[in-house]
Coordinates of C-alpha atoms in Angstrom, one line a residue:
Chain A
M196 CA -3.3 34.4 -1.7
P197 CA -1.4 31.1 -1.5
Q198 CA 0.7 30.2 -4.5
S199 CA -0.6 27.5 -6.8
F200 CA 0.0 23.8 -6.4
D201 CA 2.1 23.8 -9.5
A202 CA 4.3 26.6 -8.1
A203 CA 4.6 24.8 -4.8
T204 CA 5.8 21.6 -6.5
A205 CA 8.0 23.4 -9.1
L206 CA 11.5 21.9 -9.7
T207 CA 14.7 23.3 -11.1
A208 CA 17.2 20.9 -12.7
A209 CA 20.4 20.4 -10.7
E210 CA 23.2 17.9 -10.3
G211 CA 21.8 14.5 -9.7
G212 CA 18.2 15.6 -9.9
F213 CA 16.3 18.8 -8.9
T214 CA 16.0 21.5 -6.4
A215 CA 12.6 22.5 -5.0
D216 CA 11.3 25.2 -2.7
L217 CA 9.0 23.5 -0.2
D218 CA 6.0 25.8 0.5
A219 CA 5.3 26.5 4.2
G220 CA 1.7 26.9 3.2
W221 CA 1.3 23.1 2.9
D222 CA 1.6 22.4 6.6
V223 CA -0.6 20.2 8.6
G224 CA 0.1 22.2 11.8
G225 CA 3.2 23.0 13.8
G226 CA 5.2 23.8 10.6
V227 CA 5.1 20.1 9.5
L228 CA 4.6 19.8 5.8
N229 CA 1.9 17.4 4.5
G230 CA 3.1 14.0 3.3
G231 CA 1.0 14.0 0.2
Y232 CA 2.4 17.3 -0.9
L233 CA 5.9 16.1 -0.4
L234 CA 5.2 13.0 -2.4
A235 CA 3.8 15.1 -5.2
V236 CA 7.0 17.0 -5.4
V237 CA 8.9 13.7 -5.8
A238 CA 6.4 12.4 -8.3
R239 CA 6.9 15.5 -10.5
A240 CA 10.7 14.7 -10.4
A241 CA 10.0 11.1 -11.4
V242 CA 7.9 12.1 -14.4
E243 CA 10.5 14.7 -15.4
V244 CA 13.2 11.9 -15.8
S245 CA 10.8 9.3 -17.2
P246 CA 9.6 8.7 -20.8
H247 CA 6.2 8.0 -19.3
A248 CA 3.7 10.7 -18.5
H249 CA 2.2 9.6 -15.2
P250 CA 3.3 8.5 -11.7
V251 CA 1.3 5.3 -11.2
A252 CA 2.9 3.9 -8.0
L253 CA 4.9 5.6 -5.3
S254 CA 6.1 4.2 -2.0
A255 CA 7.6 6.6 0.5
S256 CA 9.2 6.3 3.9
Y257 CA 8.9 9.4 6.1
L258 CA 12.2 9.4 8.0
R259 CA 11.7 12.9 9.3
S260 CA 9.9 16.1 8.4
P261 CA 11.8 18.3 6.0
A262 CA 11.8 22.0 6.7
P263 CA 9.9 24.5 4.4
G264 CA 12.3 26.2 2.0
P265 CA 15.1 24.9 -0.1
A266 CA 15.1 21.2 -0.8
T267 CA 16.7 18.7 -3.1
V268 CA 15.2 15.8 -5.0
S269 CA 17.9 13.3 -6.1
V270 CA 16.5 10.9 -8.7
T271 CA 17.7 7.6 -10.0
A272 CA 15.8 6.3 -13.0
G273 CA 16.0 2.6 -13.8
P274 CA 15.8 1.2 -17.4
A275 CA 12.6 2.2 -19.1
G276 CA 10.4 -0.4 -20.7
R277 CA 7.6 0.1 -23.1
T278 CA 5.0 -0.1 -20.4
L279 CA 6.6 1.4 -17.3
Q280 CA 9.7 2.6 -15.6
H281 CA 10.9 2.0 -12.1
G282 CA 13.1 4.4 -10.2
S283 CA 14.0 5.9 -6.8
A284 CA 14.3 9.3 -5.4
V285 CA 15.2 11.0 -2.1
L286 CA 13.7 14.3 -1.0
G287 CA 16.0 16.0 1.4
D288 CA 16.9 19.3 2.9
A289 CA 20.0 20.8 4.7
G290 CA 19.5 18.2 7.4
G291 CA 19.9 15.3 5.0
P292 CA 17.6 12.7 3.6
A293 CA 13.9 13.1 4.7
V294 CA 11.7 11.1 2.3
P295 CA 13.1 8.3 0.2
V296 CA 10.6 7.1 -2.5
Q297 CA 10.4 4.2 -4.9
W298 CA 8.4 5.2 -8.0
T299 CA 6.9 3.7 -11.0
T300 CA 5.8 5.7 -14.0
A301 CA 3.6 4.7 -16.9
T302 CA 1.1 6.3 -19.3
L303 CA -2.5 6.1 -18.3
H304 CA -5.1 6.2 -21.1
D305 CA -8.6 7.7 -21.1
V306 CA -10.4 4.3 -21.1
A307 CA -13.3 3.0 -19.1
A308 CA -12.7 0.6 -16.2
E309 CA -13.5 -3.1 -16.8
H310 CA -14.2 -3.5 -13.0
A311 CA -14.6 -0.7 -10.6
V312 CA -15.6 0.2 -7.1
P313 CA -18.4 2.8 -7.0
P314 CA -18.1 5.7 -4.5
P315 CA -19.8 5.4 -1.1
A316 CA -23.0 7.3 -0.5
A317 CA -21.8 10.7 0.6
T318 CA -23.6 13.9 1.6
P319 CA -23.8 16.3 -1.4
V320 CA -20.9 18.8 -1.4
E321 CA -23.2 21.8 -0.8
D322 CA -24.3 20.3 2.5
C323 CA -20.8 19.5 3.7
F324 CA -18.6 21.3 6.1
S325 CA -15.7 23.5 5.0
I326 CA -12.8 23.2 7.3
A327 CA -11.3 26.6 6.1
E328 CA -14.6 28.4 6.6
N329 CA -15.2 27.0 10.1
A330 CA -12.0 27.8 11.8
H331 CA -13.9 29.1 14.8
L332 CA -15.2 25.6 15.5
A333 CA -11.7 24.0 15.7
P334 CA -11.1 22.0 18.9
S335 CA -9.3 24.0 21.5
G336 CA -5.7 24.6 20.7
M337 CA -6.1 23.7 17.1
T338 CA -5.9 26.0 14.1
V339 CA -6.8 25.4 10.5
P340 CA -3.7 24.0 8.9
G341 CA -2.3 25.4 5.7
I342 CA -3.3 22.4 3.7
S343 CA -7.0 23.1 4.3
R344 CA -6.5 26.5 2.7
Q345 CA -4.7 25.0 -0.3
V346 CA -7.2 22.2 -0.8
E347 CA -10.8 23.2 -0.2
T348 CA -11.9 20.3 2.1
R349 CA -15.7 19.8 2.7
L350 CA -16.1 17.2 5.4
D351 CA -19.1 14.9 5.1
P352 CA -21.1 15.6 8.3
L353 CA -21.7 11.9 8.6
T354 CA -18.0 11.5 9.5
A355 CA -17.4 14.9 11.1
G356 CA -19.1 14.5 14.5
W357 CA -15.7 14.9 16.1
V358 CA -15.6 18.6 15.0
L359 CA -18.6 19.2 17.3
G360 CA -17.3 17.0 20.1
Q361 CA -19.4 14.0 19.1
P362 CA -16.8 11.5 18.0
S363 CA -17.7 8.2 16.2
T364 CA -16.5 4.7 17.0
E365 CA -15.4 4.3 13.4
P366 CA -12.0 5.7 12.2
V367 CA -13.4 7.0 8.9
V368 CA -13.2 10.5 7.5
R369 CA -14.8 11.5 4.2
A370 CA -14.7 14.8 2.3
W371 CA -15.1 16.4 -1.1
V372 CA -11.9 18.2 -2.1
R373 CA -10.6 20.4 -4.8
F374 CA -7.7 22.9 -5.1
A375 CA -8.8 26.2 -3.6
D376 CA -7.7 28.1 -6.7
D377 CA -9.9 25.8 -8.9
R378 CA -7.0 24.1 -10.5
E379 CA -8.4 20.9 -11.9
P380 CA -7.2 17.5 -10.6
D381 CA -4.6 15.5 -12.5
P382 CA -2.4 12.6 -11.5
L383 CA 0.0 14.9 -9.6
G384 CA -2.8 16.6 -7.8
L385 CA -4.4 13.2 -6.9
I386 CA -1.2 12.3 -5.1
A387 CA -1.6 15.2 -2.8
F388 CA -5.3 14.1 -2.3
T389 CA -4.2 10.7 -1.1
D390 CA -3.0 12.1 2.2
V391 CA -5.2 15.2 2.5
L392 CA -7.6 14.5 5.3
P393 CA -7.3 14.8 9.0
P394 CA -6.1 11.5 10.6
T395 CA -8.8 8.9 10.9
S396 CA -8.1 8.7 14.6
W397 CA -9.6 12.2 14.9
A398 CA -13.0 10.8 13.9
T399 CA -12.9 8.8 17.1
G400 CA -12.0 11.8 19.2
R401 CA -8.2 11.4 19.4
T402 CA -7.2 14.7 17.9
G403 CA -3.4 14.3 18.4
W404 CA -0.4 13.9 16.2
A405 CA -0.5 10.8 13.8
P406 CA 2.7 10.8 11.9
T407 CA 2.9 8.8 8.7
V408 CA 5.5 6.1 8.7
Q409 CA 5.2 4.6 5.2
L410 CA 2.8 5.6 2.4
Q411 CA 2.0 3.9 -0.9
T412 CA 0.0 5.8 -3.4
L413 CA -1.5 4.4 -6.7
V414 CA -2.9 6.6 -9.4
R415 CA -5.4 4.5 -11.3
A416 CA -7.0 6.8 -13.9
L417 CA -7.1 10.3 -15.4
P418 CA -9.6 12.2 -13.3
A419 CA -12.5 14.2 -14.6
P420 CA -12.6 17.9 -13.7
G421 CA -14.4 19.0 -10.6
W422 CA -14.7 17.8 -7.0
C423 CA -13.1 14.6 -5.9
L424 CA -14.6 12.5 -3.1
V425 CA -11.9 11.2 -0.7
E426 CA -12.5 8.6 2.0
A427 CA -9.9 7.5 4.5
R428 CA -10.5 4.5 6.7
G429 CA -8.5 3.0 9.5
N430 CA -8.9 -0.8 9.5
E431 CA -6.9 -1.9 12.6
V432 CA -5.9 0.3 15.5
S433 CA -3.6 -1.5 17.8
D434 CA -0.5 -1.1 19.9
G435 CA 0.1 2.5 18.7
W436 CA -0.3 1.8 15.0
V437 CA -3.0 2.4 12.5
D438 CA -3.3 1.7 8.7
E439 CA -5.2 4.4 6.8
D440 CA -6.8 3.4 3.5
Y441 CA -7.5 6.3 1.1
R442 CA -9.7 6.0 -1.9
V443 CA -10.3 8.9 -4.2
W444 CA -13.2 9.1 -6.7
D445 CA -13.5 11.8 -9.4
S446 CA -16.6 13.8 -10.2
A447 CA -17.7 11.1 -12.5
G448 CA -17.6 8.5 -9.7
R449 CA -14.5 6.8 -11.0
L450 CA -12.0 5.4 -8.6
V451 CA -8.9 7.4 -9.6
A452 CA -6.4 7.0 -6.8
Q453 CA -5.8 4.8 -3.7
S454 CA -3.3 4.9 -0.9
R455 CA -2.4 3.1 2.2
Q456 CA -0.3 4.4 5.0
L457 CA 1.0 3.0 8.2
A458 CA 0.9 5.7 10.8
R459 CA 1.4 6.1 14.6
T460 CA -1.8 6.7 16.5
P461 CA -2.2 9.6 19.0
R462 CA -2.5 8.6 22.6
Chain B
M41 CA 10.3 -33.1 0.6
P42 CA 10.7 -29.3 0.2
Q43 CA 13.0 -27.5 2.5
S44 CA 11.5 -25.3 5.2
F45 CA 10.5 -21.7 4.9
D46 CA 13.3 -20.8 7.3
A47 CA 15.9 -22.6 5.3
A48 CA 14.6 -21.0 2.1
T49 CA 15.0 -17.5 3.6
A50 CA 18.2 -18.2 5.4
L51 CA 21.0 -15.5 5.2
T52 CA 24.7 -15.5 5.5
A53 CA 26.5 -12.3 6.5
A54 CA 28.6 -10.8 3.7
E55 CA 30.1 -7.4 2.8
G56 CA 27.3 -4.8 2.7
G57 CA 24.6 -7.2 3.8
F58 CA 23.9 -10.9 3.2
T59 CA 23.9 -13.6 0.7
A60 CA 20.9 -15.9 0.2
D61 CA 20.2 -19.0 -1.8
L62 CA 16.8 -18.4 -3.5
D63 CA 14.8 -21.6 -3.4
A64 CA 13.5 -22.8 -6.8
G65 CA 10.7 -24.5 -5.0
W66 CA 9.0 -21.1 -4.3
D67 CA 8.1 -20.5 -7.9
V68 CA 4.7 -19.4 -9.2
G69 CA 5.2 -21.1 -12.5
G70 CA 7.7 -20.8 -15.3
G71 CA 10.6 -20.7 -12.9
V72 CA 9.5 -17.2 -11.6
L73 CA 9.9 -16.9 -7.8
N74 CA 7.0 -15.6 -5.7
G75 CA 7.1 -12.0 -4.8
G76 CA 6.0 -12.6 -1.2
Y77 CA 8.8 -15.1 -0.7
L78 CA 11.4 -12.7 -2.1
L79 CA 10.1 -10.0 0.2
A80 CA 10.3 -12.3 3.2
V81 CA 14.0 -12.9 2.4
V82 CA 14.6 -9.1 2.4
A83 CA 12.5 -8.7 5.6
R84 CA 14.7 -11.2 7.4
A85 CA 17.7 -9.1 6.4
A86 CA 16.1 -6.0 7.7
V87 CA 15.4 -7.5 11.1
E88 CA 18.9 -8.8 11.3
V89 CA 20.4 -5.3 11.1
S90 CA 17.7 -3.7 13.2
P91 CA 17.4 -3.4 17.0
H92 CA 13.7 -4.0 16.5
A93 CA 12.2 -7.5 16.3
H94 CA 9.6 -7.3 13.5
P95 CA 9.2 -6.0 10.0
V96 CA 6.1 -3.8 10.1
A97 CA 6.1 -2.1 6.7
L98 CA 7.9 -3.1 3.5
S99 CA 7.5 -1.5 0.0
A100 CA 9.0 -3.4 -2.9
S101 CA 9.4 -2.6 -6.6
Y102 CA 9.8 -5.7 -8.8
L103 CA 12.2 -4.6 -11.5
R104 CA 12.7 -8.1 -12.8
S105 CA 12.5 -11.7 -11.6
P106 CA 15.7 -12.9 -9.9
A107 CA 16.9 -16.4 -10.7
P108 CA 16.8 -19.2 -8.2
G109 CA 20.1 -19.8 -6.6
P110 CA 22.8 -17.4 -5.2
A111 CA 21.6 -13.9 -4.4
T112 CA 22.7 -10.9 -2.4
V113 CA 20.7 -8.7 -0.1
S114 CA 22.5 -5.4 0.4
V115 CA 21.1 -3.5 3.4
T116 CA 21.3 0.1 4.5
A117 CA 19.9 0.8 8.0
G118 CA 18.9 4.3 8.9
P119 CA 19.2 5.7 12.4
A120 CA 17.1 3.6 14.9
G121 CA 14.6 5.3 17.2
R122 CA 13.0 3.9 20.3
T123 CA 9.8 3.0 18.3
L124 CA 11.0 2.1 14.8
Q125 CA 13.8 2.0 12.3
H126 CA 13.6 2.8 8.6
G127 CA 16.0 1.3 6.1
S128 CA 16.4 0.1 2.5
A129 CA 17.6 -3.0 0.9
V130 CA 18.2 -4.4 -2.6
L131 CA 17.7 -8.1 -3.5
G132 CA 19.8 -8.9 -6.5
D133 CA 21.5 -11.7 -8.3
A134 CA 24.2 -12.1 -10.9
G135 CA 22.1 -10.0 -13.3
G136 CA 22.1 -7.1 -11.0
P137 CA 19.4 -5.4 -8.8
A138 CA 16.0 -7.2 -8.9
V139 CA 13.9 -6.0 -5.9
P140 CA 14.7 -2.8 -4.1
V141 CA 12.8 -2.5 -0.8
Q142 CA 12.1 0.2 1.7
W143 CA 11.5 -1.3 5.1
T144 CA 10.4 -0.3 8.6
T145 CA 11.0 -2.4 11.6
A146 CA 9.5 -2.1 15.1
T147 CA 8.5 -4.4 17.9
L148 CA 5.0 -5.7 18.0
H149 CA 3.4 -6.5 21.3
D150 CA 0.9 -9.2 22.2
V151 CA -2.0 -6.8 22.9
A152 CA -5.6 -6.7 21.8
A153 CA -6.7 -4.4 19.0
E154 CA -8.6 -1.3 19.9
H155 CA -10.4 -1.3 16.5
A156 CA -10.4 -4.2 14.2
V157 CA -11.8 -5.6 11.0
P158 CA -13.4 -9.1 11.5
P159 CA -12.7 -11.8 8.9
P160 CA -15.2 -12.3 6.1
A161 CA -17.6 -15.3 6.2
A162 CA -15.5 -18.1 4.7
T163 CA -16.2 -21.8 4.0
P164 CA -14.7 -23.9 6.8
V165 CA -11.2 -25.1 5.9
E166 CA -12.3 -28.8 5.8
D167 CA -14.7 -28.0 3.0
C168 CA -12.2 -26.0 1.0
F169 CA -10.2 -27.0 -2.0
S170 CA -6.6 -27.9 -1.8
I171 CA -4.6 -26.7 -4.8
A172 CA -1.8 -29.2 -4.3
E173 CA -4.2 -32.2 -3.9
N174 CA -6.1 -31.3 -7.1
A175 CA -3.4 -30.9 -9.6
H176 CA -5.5 -33.0 -12.0
L177 CA -8.1 -30.2 -12.2
A178 CA -5.6 -27.5 -13.2
P179 CA -6.7 -25.6 -16.3
S180 CA -5.1 -26.9 -19.5
G181 CA -1.4 -26.0 -19.7
M182 CA -1.2 -25.1 -16.0
T183 CA 0.7 -27.1 -13.4
V184 CA 0.6 -26.6 -9.6
P185 CA 3.3 -24.0 -8.8
G186 CA 5.9 -24.7 -6.2
I187 CA 4.4 -22.1 -3.8
S188 CA 1.3 -24.2 -3.5
R189 CA 3.4 -27.1 -2.2
Q190 CA 5.3 -24.9 0.3
V191 CA 2.1 -23.3 1.5
E192 CA -0.9 -25.5 1.8
T193 CA -3.6 -23.4 0.1
R194 CA -7.2 -24.3 0.5
L195 CA -9.3 -22.2 -1.8
D196 CA -12.8 -21.2 -0.6
P197 CA -15.2 -22.8 -3.2
L198 CA -17.1 -19.5 -3.1
T199 CA -14.2 -17.9 -4.9
A200 CA -12.9 -20.9 -6.8
G201 CA -15.4 -21.3 -9.6
W202 CA -12.7 -20.5 -12.1
V203 CA -11.0 -23.8 -11.3
L204 CA -14.0 -25.6 -12.7
G205 CA -14.4 -23.3 -15.6
Q206 CA -17.1 -21.2 -13.9
P207 CA -15.5 -17.8 -13.4
S208 CA -17.0 -15.0 -11.3
T209 CA -17.5 -11.4 -12.2
E210 CA -15.7 -10.4 -9.0
P211 CA -11.8 -10.4 -8.9
V212 CA -11.7 -12.0 -5.4
V213 CA -9.8 -15.0 -4.2
R214 CA -10.0 -16.4 -0.7
A215 CA -8.2 -19.3 0.9
W216 CA -7.0 -20.8 4.2
V217 CA -3.2 -21.1 4.2
R218 CA -0.5 -22.6 6.4
F219 CA 3.0 -23.8 5.8
A220 CA 2.9 -27.3 4.4
D221 CA 5.4 -28.5 7.1
D222 CA 3.1 -27.1 9.8
R223 CA 5.6 -24.4 10.7
E224 CA 3.5 -21.8 12.6
P225 CA 2.9 -18.3 11.2
D226 CA 5.0 -15.4 12.5
P227 CA 5.7 -11.9 11.1
L228 CA 8.1 -13.3 8.5
G229 CA 5.7 -16.0 7.4
L230 CA 2.9 -13.5 7.2
I231 CA 4.9 -11.5 4.6
A232 CA 5.0 -14.6 2.3
F233 CA 1.2 -14.9 2.9
T234 CA 0.5 -11.4 1.6
D235 CA 1.2 -12.4 -2.0
V236 CA 0.4 -16.1 -1.8
L237 CA -2.8 -16.5 -3.8
P238 CA -3.4 -16.9 -7.5
P239 CA -3.9 -13.5 -9.2
T240 CA -7.4 -12.1 -8.6
S241 CA -7.9 -11.9 -12.4
W242 CA -7.9 -15.7 -12.4
A243 CA -11.2 -15.6 -10.4
T244 CA -12.7 -13.8 -13.4
G245 CA -11.4 -16.4 -15.8
R246 CA -8.3 -14.7 -17.1
T247 CA -5.6 -17.2 -16.0
G248 CA -2.6 -15.5 -17.6
W249 CA 0.5 -13.9 -16.2
A250 CA -0.1 -11.0 -13.8
P251 CA 3.3 -9.6 -12.7
T252 CA 3.5 -7.5 -9.6
V253 CA 4.8 -4.0 -10.2
Q254 CA 4.9 -2.6 -6.6
L255 CA 3.9 -4.3 -3.4
Q256 CA 3.4 -2.8 0.1
T257 CA 3.1 -5.2 3.0
L258 CA 2.1 -4.3 6.5
V259 CA 2.4 -6.7 9.5
R260 CA -0.1 -5.6 12.1
A261 CA 0.0 -8.2 14.9
L262 CA 1.7 -11.3 16.1
P263 CA -0.4 -14.2 14.7
A264 CA -1.9 -17.0 16.7
P265 CA -0.9 -20.6 15.7
G266 CA -2.9 -22.4 13.0
W267 CA -4.5 -21.6 9.7
C268 CA -4.6 -18.1 8.4
L269 CA -7.4 -16.8 6.2
V270 CA -6.2 -14.8 3.3
E271 CA -8.5 -12.7 1.0
A272 CA -7.2 -10.9 -2.1
R273 CA -9.5 -8.4 -3.8
G274 CA -9.0 -6.5 -7.0
N275 CA -10.7 -3.1 -6.8
E276 CA -10.2 -1.5 -10.1
V277 CA -9.3 -3.3 -13.3
S278 CA -8.5 -0.9 -16.1
D279 CA -6.1 -0.2 -19.0
G280 CA -4.0 -3.3 -18.2
W281 CA -3.6 -2.5 -14.5
V282 CA -5.1 -4.0 -11.3
D283 CA -4.7 -3.3 -7.6
E284 CA -4.8 -6.3 -5.3
D285 CA -5.7 -5.8 -1.7
Y286 CA -4.7 -8.7 0.6
R287 CA -5.9 -9.1 4.1
V288 CA -4.7 -11.9 6.4
W289 CA -6.5 -13.0 9.5
D290 CA -5.1 -15.5 12.0
S291 CA -6.9 -18.5 13.5
A292 CA -8.3 -16.2 16.2
G293 CA -9.9 -13.9 13.6
R294 CA -7.4 -11.1 14.1
L295 CA -6.3 -9.0 11.1
V296 CA -2.6 -9.6 11.3
A297 CA -1.3 -8.5 7.9
Q298 CA -2.3 -6.4 4.9
S299 CA -0.8 -5.7 1.5
R300 CA -1.6 -3.9 -1.7
Q301 CA 0.1 -4.4 -5.0
L302 CA -0.2 -2.8 -8.4
A303 CA 0.0 -5.5 -11.0
R304 CA -0.4 -5.9 -14.7
T305 CA -3.5 -7.8 -15.8
P306 CA -3.5 -10.7 -18.2
R307 CA -5.1 -10.1 -21.6

């Protein structure tokens, strides 16, 4: 039984910030920890030092992949205003800095959106494709990564042709997600969801490594309980680079988080 | 005659980085300097200290608005790899830090995209609406900001109803842009273009202040000479917050830059 998301992102106060114990169970393969998980650890630290309750904007550079195990989160909080606070943090391990982050915290209220983007038409969750339950279908040489056991990920068959060797021309991946232990989504959980899917290049049949270079995540609203719908879309693939746009809707169809990352594309 | 973009972003080497002279002519009204202009100053510093030629990803937090005039750009470069370099910088003035930035540099090559997003259908530039040439139409109490004299901005009438008191329900603003002195676009210039339009809330008739909180800009390709088409779209407006997605296409219809910002919405 994997430990919970809250245990995996738990912090202990220390000189200049916090220590954390990065959970090897949040890997994306090859012992590399998921970028959204790492960002959630930092977001928890930001909220801890802020008078505001929620991380609303986080920008992270992925210098290198920190090892599972002991880590530090050094945090510098800027002056806090009535509406928001800016600050910075660096997630590091024994090898030094790994993920510097600029963060903004604020307090989100439970109010309706004045203008919103409805979710795309998606296959109902019961007709989607569980990554964890279909390990035997994984392309040759691939195993189900830890993250797909922490987050139950039900791929929409409309964007999952690549799993069966029928890739698409569109770099789009869509899935219903929730924590495998039924923990409900909240702003910290949403952060993990904004980098939770396989790389969009996989949808086009390139199932290689696609490391994140820079990731910006925005948390836009307090999510309703239940499944979240996540869609990742690559807009331009060129010269070894791709942008991936993530949008996350809650079970009520509300856009609750967004992210964009610049990543390298597999060959 | 305003000075050129290159003069307005010029740097002088100094202890720990550079000094700059922020150009009051790049204001967005009320003496507040444009966030894209400020980011371009920082991007120039990043490229100066990097072995790579182009800024490809920049994430900025806008702590406060720096004053026009003398400024500093302190720069910390991380280890440089063959493909990219990460680093950080802080733009500040006599009042202290104003805009901390995480940057990534790399070298973009003149190659075709493997997957791309075509530009939206836009009104031809000759039928668009020059902000600078129509100062007399500005809503009451508003003047043409400096930035619209530095960057010739031709609003697409399809998204400019608000200028004539006929706002839209969609927070979308689209325009053709180029430097007023005919300087051709390049990666540094594109950075200025990723925050160059009036706030998307203006399209819906709320022509108040909409300060940027956090901005991520990606430069995706080397732009062809000529006009760029810029579209900014607010996706979710809620609880005093809006995200603005910018996409910039060059004269050949290639997506060359993207940005997303979290901003406050006017009342």
